[in-house]
mmCIF file of C-alpha atoms and ligand atoms in Angstrom:
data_model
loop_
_atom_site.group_PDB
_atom_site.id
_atom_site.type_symbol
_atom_site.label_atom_id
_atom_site.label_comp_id
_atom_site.label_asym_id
_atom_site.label_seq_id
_atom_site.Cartn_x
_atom_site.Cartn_y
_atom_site.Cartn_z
ATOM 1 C CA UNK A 1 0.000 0.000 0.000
ATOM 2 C CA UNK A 2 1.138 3.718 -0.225
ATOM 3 C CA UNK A 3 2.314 5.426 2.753
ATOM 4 C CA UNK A 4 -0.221 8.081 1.873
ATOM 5 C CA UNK A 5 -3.178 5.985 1.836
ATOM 6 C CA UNK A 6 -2.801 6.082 5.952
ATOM 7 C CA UNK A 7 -3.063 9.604 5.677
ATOM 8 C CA UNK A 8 -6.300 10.096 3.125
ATOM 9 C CA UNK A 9 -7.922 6.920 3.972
ATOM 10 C CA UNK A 10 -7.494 6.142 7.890
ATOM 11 C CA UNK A 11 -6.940 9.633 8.915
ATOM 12 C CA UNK A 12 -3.144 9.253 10.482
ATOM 13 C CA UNK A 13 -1.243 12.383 11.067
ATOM 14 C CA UNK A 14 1.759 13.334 9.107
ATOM 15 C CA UNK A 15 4.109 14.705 11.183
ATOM 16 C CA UNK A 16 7.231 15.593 9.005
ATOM 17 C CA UNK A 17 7.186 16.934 5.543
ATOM 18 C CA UNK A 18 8.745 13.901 3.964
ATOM 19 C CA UNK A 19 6.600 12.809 1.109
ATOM 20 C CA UNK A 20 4.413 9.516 1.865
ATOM 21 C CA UNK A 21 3.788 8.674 -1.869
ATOM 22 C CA UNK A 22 5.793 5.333 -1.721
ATOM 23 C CA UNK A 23 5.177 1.766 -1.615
ATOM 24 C CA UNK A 24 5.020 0.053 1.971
ATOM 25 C CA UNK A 25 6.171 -3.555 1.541
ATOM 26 C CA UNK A 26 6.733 -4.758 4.910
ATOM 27 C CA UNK A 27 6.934 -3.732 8.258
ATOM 28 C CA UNK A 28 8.327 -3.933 11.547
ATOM 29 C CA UNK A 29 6.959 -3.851 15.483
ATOM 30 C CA UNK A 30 9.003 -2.939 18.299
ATOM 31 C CA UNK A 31 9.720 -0.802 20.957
ATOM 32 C CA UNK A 32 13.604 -1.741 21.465
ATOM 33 C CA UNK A 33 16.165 -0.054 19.467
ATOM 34 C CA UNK A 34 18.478 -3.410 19.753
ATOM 35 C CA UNK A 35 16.269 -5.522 18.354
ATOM 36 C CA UNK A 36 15.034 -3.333 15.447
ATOM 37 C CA UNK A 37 18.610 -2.683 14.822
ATOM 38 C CA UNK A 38 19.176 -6.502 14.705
ATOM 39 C CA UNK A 39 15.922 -7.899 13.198
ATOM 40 C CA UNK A 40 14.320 -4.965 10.983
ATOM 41 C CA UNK A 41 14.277 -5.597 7.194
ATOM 42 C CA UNK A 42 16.082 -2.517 5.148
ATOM 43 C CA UNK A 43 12.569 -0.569 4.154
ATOM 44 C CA UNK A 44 10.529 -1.767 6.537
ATOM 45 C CA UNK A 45 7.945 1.026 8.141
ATOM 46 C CA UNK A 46 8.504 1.235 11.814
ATOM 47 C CA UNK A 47 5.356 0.610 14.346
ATOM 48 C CA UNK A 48 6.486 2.299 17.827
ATOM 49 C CA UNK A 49 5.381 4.133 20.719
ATOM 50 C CA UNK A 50 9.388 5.429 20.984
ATOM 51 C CA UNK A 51 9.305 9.247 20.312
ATOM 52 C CA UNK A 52 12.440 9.752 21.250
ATOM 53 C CA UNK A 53 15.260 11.350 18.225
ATOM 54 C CA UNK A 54 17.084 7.993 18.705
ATOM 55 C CA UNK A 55 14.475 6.221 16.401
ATOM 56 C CA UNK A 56 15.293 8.463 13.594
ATOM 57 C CA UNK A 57 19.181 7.361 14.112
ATOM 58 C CA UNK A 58 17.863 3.899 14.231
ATOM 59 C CA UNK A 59 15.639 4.176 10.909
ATOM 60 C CA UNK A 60 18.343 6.013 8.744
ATOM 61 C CA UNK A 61 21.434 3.566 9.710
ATOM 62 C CA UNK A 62 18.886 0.542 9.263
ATOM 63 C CA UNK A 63 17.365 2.405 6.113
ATOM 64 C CA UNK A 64 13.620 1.993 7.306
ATOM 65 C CA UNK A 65 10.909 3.495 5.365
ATOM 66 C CA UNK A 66 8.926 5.571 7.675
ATOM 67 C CA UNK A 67 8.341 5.225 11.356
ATOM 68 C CA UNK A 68 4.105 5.022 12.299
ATOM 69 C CA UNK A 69 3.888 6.256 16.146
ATOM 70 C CA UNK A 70 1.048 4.023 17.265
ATOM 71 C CA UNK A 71 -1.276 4.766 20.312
ATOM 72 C CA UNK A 72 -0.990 8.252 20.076
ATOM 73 C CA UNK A 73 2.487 8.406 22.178
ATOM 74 C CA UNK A 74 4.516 11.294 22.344
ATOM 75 C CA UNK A 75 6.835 12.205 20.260
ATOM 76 C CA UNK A 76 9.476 14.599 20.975
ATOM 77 C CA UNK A 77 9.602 18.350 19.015
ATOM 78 C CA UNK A 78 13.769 17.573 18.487
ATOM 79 C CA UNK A 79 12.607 13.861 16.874
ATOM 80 C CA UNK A 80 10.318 16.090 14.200
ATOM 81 C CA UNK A 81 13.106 18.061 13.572
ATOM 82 C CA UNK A 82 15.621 16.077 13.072
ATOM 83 C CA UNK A 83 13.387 13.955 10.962
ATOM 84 C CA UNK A 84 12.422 17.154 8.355
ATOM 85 C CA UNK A 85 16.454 17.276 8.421
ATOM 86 C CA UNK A 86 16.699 14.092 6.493
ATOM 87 C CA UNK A 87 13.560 14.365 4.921
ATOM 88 C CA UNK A 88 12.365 10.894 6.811
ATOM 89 C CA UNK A 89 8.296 10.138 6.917
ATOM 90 C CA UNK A 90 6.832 10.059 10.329
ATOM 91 C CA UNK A 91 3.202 9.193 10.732
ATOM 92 C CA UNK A 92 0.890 9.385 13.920
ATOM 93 C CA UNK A 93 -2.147 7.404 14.931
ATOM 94 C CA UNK A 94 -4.037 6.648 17.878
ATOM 95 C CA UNK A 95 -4.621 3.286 17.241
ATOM 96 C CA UNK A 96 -2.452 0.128 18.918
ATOM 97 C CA UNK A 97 0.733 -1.182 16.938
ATOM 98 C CA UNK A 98 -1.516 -4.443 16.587
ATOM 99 C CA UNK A 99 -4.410 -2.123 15.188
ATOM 100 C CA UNK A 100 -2.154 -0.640 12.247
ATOM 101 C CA UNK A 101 -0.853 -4.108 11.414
ATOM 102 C CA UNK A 102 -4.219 -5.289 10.760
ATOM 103 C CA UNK A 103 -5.076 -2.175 8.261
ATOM 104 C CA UNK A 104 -1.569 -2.888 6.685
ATOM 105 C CA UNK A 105 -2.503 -6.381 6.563
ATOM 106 C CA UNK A 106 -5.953 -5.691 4.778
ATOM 107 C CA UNK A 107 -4.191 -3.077 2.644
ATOM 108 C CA UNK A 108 -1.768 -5.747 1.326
ATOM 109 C CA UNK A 109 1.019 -5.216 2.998
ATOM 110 C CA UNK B 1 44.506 3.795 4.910
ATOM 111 C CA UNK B 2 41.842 5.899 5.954
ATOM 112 C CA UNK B 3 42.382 6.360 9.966
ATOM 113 C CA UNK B 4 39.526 8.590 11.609
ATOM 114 C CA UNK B 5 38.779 9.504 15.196
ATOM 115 C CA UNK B 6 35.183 10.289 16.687
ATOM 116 C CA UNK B 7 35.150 11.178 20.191
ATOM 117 C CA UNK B 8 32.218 9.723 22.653
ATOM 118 C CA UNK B 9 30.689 11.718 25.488
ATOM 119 C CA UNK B 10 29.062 9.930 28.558
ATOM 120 C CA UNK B 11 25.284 10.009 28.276
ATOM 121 C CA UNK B 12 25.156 12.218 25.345
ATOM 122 C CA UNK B 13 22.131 10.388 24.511
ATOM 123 C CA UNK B 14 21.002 13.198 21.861
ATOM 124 C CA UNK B 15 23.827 12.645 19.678
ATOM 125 C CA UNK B 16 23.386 8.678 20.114
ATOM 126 C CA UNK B 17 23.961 7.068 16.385
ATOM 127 C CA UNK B 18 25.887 10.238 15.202
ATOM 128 C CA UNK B 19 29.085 8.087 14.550
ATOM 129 C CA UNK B 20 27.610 5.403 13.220
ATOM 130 C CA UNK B 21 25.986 7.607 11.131
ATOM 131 C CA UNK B 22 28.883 9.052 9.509
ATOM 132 C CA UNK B 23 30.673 6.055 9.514
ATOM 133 C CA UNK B 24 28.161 4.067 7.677
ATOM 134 C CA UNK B 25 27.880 7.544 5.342
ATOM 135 C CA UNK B 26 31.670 7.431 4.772
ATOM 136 C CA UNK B 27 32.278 3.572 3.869
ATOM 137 C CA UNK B 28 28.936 3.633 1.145
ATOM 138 C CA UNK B 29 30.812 6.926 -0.466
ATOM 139 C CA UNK B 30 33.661 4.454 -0.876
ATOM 140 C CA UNK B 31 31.699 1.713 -2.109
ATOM 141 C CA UNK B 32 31.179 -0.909 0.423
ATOM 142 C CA UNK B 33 28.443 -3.186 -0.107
ATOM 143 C CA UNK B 34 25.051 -2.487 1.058
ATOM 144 C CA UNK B 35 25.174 -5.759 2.950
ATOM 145 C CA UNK B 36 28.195 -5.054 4.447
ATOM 146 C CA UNK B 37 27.243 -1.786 5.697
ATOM 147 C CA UNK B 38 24.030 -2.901 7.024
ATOM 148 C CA UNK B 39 26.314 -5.739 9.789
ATOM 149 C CA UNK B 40 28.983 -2.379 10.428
ATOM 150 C CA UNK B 41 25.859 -0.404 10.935
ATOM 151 C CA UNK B 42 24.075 -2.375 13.633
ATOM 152 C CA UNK B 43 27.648 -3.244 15.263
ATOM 153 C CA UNK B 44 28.813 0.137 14.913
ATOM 154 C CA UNK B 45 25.747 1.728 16.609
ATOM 155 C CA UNK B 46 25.360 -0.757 19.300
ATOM 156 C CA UNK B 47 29.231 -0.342 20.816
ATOM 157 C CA UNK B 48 28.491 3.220 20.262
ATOM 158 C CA UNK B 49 25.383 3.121 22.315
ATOM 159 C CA UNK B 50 27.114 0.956 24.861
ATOM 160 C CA UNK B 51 29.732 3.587 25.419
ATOM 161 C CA UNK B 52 27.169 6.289 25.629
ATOM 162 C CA UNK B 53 24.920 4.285 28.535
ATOM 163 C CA UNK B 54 27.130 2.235 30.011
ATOM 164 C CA UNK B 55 30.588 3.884 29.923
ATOM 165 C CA UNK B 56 32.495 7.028 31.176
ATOM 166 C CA UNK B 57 32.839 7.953 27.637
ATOM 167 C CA UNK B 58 36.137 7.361 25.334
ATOM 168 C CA UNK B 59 36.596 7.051 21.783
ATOM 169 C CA UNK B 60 35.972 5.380 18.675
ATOM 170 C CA UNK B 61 38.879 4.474 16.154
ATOM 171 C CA UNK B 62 38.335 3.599 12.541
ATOM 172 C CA UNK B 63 40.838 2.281 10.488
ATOM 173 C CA UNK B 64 40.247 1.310 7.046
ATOM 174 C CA UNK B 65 43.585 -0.809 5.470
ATOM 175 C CA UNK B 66 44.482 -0.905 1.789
ATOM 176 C CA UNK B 67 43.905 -4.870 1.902
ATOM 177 C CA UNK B 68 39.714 -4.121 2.650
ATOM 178 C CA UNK B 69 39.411 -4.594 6.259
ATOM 179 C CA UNK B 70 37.821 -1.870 8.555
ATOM 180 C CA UNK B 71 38.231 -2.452 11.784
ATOM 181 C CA UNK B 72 36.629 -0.309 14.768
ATOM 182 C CA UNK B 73 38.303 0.263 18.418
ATOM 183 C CA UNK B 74 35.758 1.344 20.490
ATOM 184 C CA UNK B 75 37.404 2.249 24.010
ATOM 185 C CA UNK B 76 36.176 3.562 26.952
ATOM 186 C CA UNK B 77 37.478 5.057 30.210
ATOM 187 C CA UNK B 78 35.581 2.566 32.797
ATOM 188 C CA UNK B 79 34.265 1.213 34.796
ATOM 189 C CA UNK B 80 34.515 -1.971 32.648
ATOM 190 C CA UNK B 81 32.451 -5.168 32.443
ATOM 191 C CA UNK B 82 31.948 -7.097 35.663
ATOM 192 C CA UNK B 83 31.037 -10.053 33.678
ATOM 193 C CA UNK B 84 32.050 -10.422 30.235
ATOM 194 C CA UNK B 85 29.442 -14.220 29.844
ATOM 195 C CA UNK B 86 26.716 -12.905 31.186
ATOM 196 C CA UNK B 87 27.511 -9.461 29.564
ATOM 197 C CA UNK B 88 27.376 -11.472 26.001
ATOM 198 C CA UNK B 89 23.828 -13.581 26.988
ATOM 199 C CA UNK B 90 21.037 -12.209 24.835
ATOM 200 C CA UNK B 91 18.589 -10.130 27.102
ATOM 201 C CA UNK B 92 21.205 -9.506 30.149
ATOM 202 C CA UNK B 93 21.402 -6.089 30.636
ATOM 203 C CA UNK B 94 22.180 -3.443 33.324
ATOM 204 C CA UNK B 95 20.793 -0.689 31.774
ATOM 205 C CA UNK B 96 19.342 2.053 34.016
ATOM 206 C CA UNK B 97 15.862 2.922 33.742
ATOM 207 C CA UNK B 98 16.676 6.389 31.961
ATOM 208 C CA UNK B 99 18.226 4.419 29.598
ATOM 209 C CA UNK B 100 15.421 2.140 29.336
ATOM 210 C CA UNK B 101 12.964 4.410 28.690
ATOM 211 C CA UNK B 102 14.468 5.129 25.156
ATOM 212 C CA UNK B 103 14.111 1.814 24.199
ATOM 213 C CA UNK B 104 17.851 1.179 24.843
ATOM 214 C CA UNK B 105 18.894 -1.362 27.217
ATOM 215 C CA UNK B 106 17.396 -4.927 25.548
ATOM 216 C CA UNK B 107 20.318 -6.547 26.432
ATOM 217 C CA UNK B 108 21.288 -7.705 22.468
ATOM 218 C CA UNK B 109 23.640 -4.954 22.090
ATOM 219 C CA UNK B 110 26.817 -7.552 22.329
ATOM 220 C CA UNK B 111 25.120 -10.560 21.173
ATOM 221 C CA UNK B 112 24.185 -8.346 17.601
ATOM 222 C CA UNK B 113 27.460 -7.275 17.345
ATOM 223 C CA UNK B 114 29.261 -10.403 17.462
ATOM 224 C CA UNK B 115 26.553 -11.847 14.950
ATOM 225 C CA UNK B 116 27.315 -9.204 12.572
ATOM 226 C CA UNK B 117 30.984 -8.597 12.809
ATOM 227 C CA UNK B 118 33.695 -10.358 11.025
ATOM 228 C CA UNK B 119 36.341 -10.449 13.630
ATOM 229 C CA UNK B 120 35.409 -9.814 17.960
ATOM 230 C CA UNK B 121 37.693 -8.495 20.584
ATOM 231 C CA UNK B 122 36.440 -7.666 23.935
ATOM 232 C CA UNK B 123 38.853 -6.679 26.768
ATOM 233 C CA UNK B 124 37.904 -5.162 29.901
ATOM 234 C CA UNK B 125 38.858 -3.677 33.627
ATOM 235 C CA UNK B 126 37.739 -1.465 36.132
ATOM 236 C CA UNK B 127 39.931 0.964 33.867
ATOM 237 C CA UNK B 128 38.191 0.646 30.822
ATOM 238 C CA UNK B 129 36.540 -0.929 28.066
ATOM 239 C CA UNK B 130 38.426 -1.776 24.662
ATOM 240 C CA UNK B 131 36.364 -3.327 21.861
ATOM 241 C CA UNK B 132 37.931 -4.397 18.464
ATOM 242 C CA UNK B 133 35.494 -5.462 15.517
ATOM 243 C CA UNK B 134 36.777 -6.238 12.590
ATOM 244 C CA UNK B 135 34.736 -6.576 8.695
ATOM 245 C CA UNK B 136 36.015 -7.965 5.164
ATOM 246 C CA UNK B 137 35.140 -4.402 3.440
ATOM 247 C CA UNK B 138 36.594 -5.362 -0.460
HETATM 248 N N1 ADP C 1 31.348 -0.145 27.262
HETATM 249 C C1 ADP C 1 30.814 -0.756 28.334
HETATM 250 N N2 ADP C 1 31.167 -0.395 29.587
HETATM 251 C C2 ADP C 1 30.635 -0.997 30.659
HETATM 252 N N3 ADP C 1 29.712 -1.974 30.596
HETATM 253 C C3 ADP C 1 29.311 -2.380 29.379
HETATM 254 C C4 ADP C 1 29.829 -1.796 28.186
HETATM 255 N N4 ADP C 1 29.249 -2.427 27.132
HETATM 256 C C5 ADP C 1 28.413 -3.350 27.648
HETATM 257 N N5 ADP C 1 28.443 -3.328 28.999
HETATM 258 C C6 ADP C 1 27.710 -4.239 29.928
HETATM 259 O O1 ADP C 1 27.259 -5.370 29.206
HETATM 260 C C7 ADP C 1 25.824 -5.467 29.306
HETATM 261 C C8 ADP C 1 25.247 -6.043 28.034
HETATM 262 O O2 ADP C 1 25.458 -5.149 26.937
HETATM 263 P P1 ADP C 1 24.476 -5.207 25.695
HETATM 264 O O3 ADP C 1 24.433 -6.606 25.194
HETATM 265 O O4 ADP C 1 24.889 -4.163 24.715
HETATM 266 O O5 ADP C 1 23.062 -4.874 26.302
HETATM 267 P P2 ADP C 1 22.451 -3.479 26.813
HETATM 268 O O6 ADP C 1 23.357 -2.372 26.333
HETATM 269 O O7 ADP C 1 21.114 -3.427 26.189
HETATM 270 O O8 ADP C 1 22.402 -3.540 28.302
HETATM 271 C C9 ADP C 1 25.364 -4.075 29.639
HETATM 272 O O9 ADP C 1 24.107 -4.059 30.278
HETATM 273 C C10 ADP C 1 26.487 -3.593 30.553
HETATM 274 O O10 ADP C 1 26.348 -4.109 31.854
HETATM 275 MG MG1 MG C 2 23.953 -2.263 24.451
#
């Protein structure tokens, strides 16, 4: 599915100014860095409640495709910024991790 | 020979991944294979990370040879490892809870880098931390 379908059709918040008009193939779930660093899948989008900058360190080194901040969490001003700085998609819903894998899951994905 | 020095500050958790970052940058400028760079990435950012939470802070050595190996000296000024086995079983970790809270602290830090790097050298004391990884670059 497109990243920007979770924008127009489900109503999740963009939060950077990266563009979302690419192809999610796969994703990943996880709230550790280690084992995203060690098991994440180079373009995977990122389900996490982590809003701290460290994620975007995380997604560029592992070459994720966008991180999705489930539940709503918080996400910290310098993590935005740093994210518009590399031009890195982040995207912000309310719903659980497990509810965004199901709509990826029915989307395709 | 490429020879670079980054230096590492204690808890300097907003810069966390910086190095790695500029390493990884640095080696895919000179061509290293995107598979490659993935297993210097996730070592890389892992001994840098245990420096920053775990250490008093020290420095990181790259060193790039004309033959294709990069190796990476990651060494710290203390307080060391108390126990290097239990420090390399998956999910043993002494994190602190700041740390924790950032999602660091999951205890595969050492275990990922071993399973990524070509070449492991872990030495320790009260005095400090030295860790050598080693990669096939060319
Ligand atoms: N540079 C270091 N200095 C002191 N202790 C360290 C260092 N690196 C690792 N350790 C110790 O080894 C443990 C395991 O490290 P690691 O596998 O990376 O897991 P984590 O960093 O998630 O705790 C750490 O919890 C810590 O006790
Ligand atoms: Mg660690």
């Amino acid at each position: 599915m497109k990243a920007s379908l979770l924008i127009e059709k489900y109503g999740f918040e963009k939060l950077t100014e990266a563009s979302a008009d690419f192809e999610i193939k796969h994703a990943f779930m996880g709230d550790l860095l280690s084992w995203v660093m060690g098991h994440a899948k180079s373009e995977d989008a990122w389900i996490t409640i982590l809003g701290h900058p460290n994620i975007i360190a995380v997604a560029l080194l592992r070459e994720l495709s966008c991180v999705v901040i489930a539940h709503g969490a918080q996400i910290q001003p310098e993590t935005i910024e740093k994210a518009n700085e590399e031009d890195f998609l982040i995207l912000k819903s309310p719903l659980s991790a497990f509810e965004i894998a199901k709509i990826l899951i029915s989307e395709g994905v | 020979m490429i020879h670079q020095h980054f230096n590492v500050e204690k808890e300097d958790y907003a810069n966390a991944g910086r190095i790695s970052s500029q390493i990884k940058q640095m080696l895919k400028q000179l061509g290293v294979s995107s598979e490659v760079l993935r297993r210097i990435a996730i070592s890389c950012y892992e001994a840098e990370i245990n420096m920053i939470i775990h250490s008093y802070g020290g420095e990181v050595v790259l060193t790039l040879s004309a033959e294709g190996k990069c190796e990476l000296r990651f060494s710290d000024m203390g307080p060391g490892i108390d126990d290097i086995e239990k420090a390399m079983t998956p999910g043993w970790s002494t994190a602190k809870a700041s740390a924790r809270e950032f999602g660091f602290g999951a205890g595969m830090g050492l275990p990922n880098i071993k399973r990524n790097c070509d070449e492991f050298d872990l030495v320790t004391s009260p005095a400090g931390t030295t860790l050598v990884i080693g990669f096939k670059v060319l």
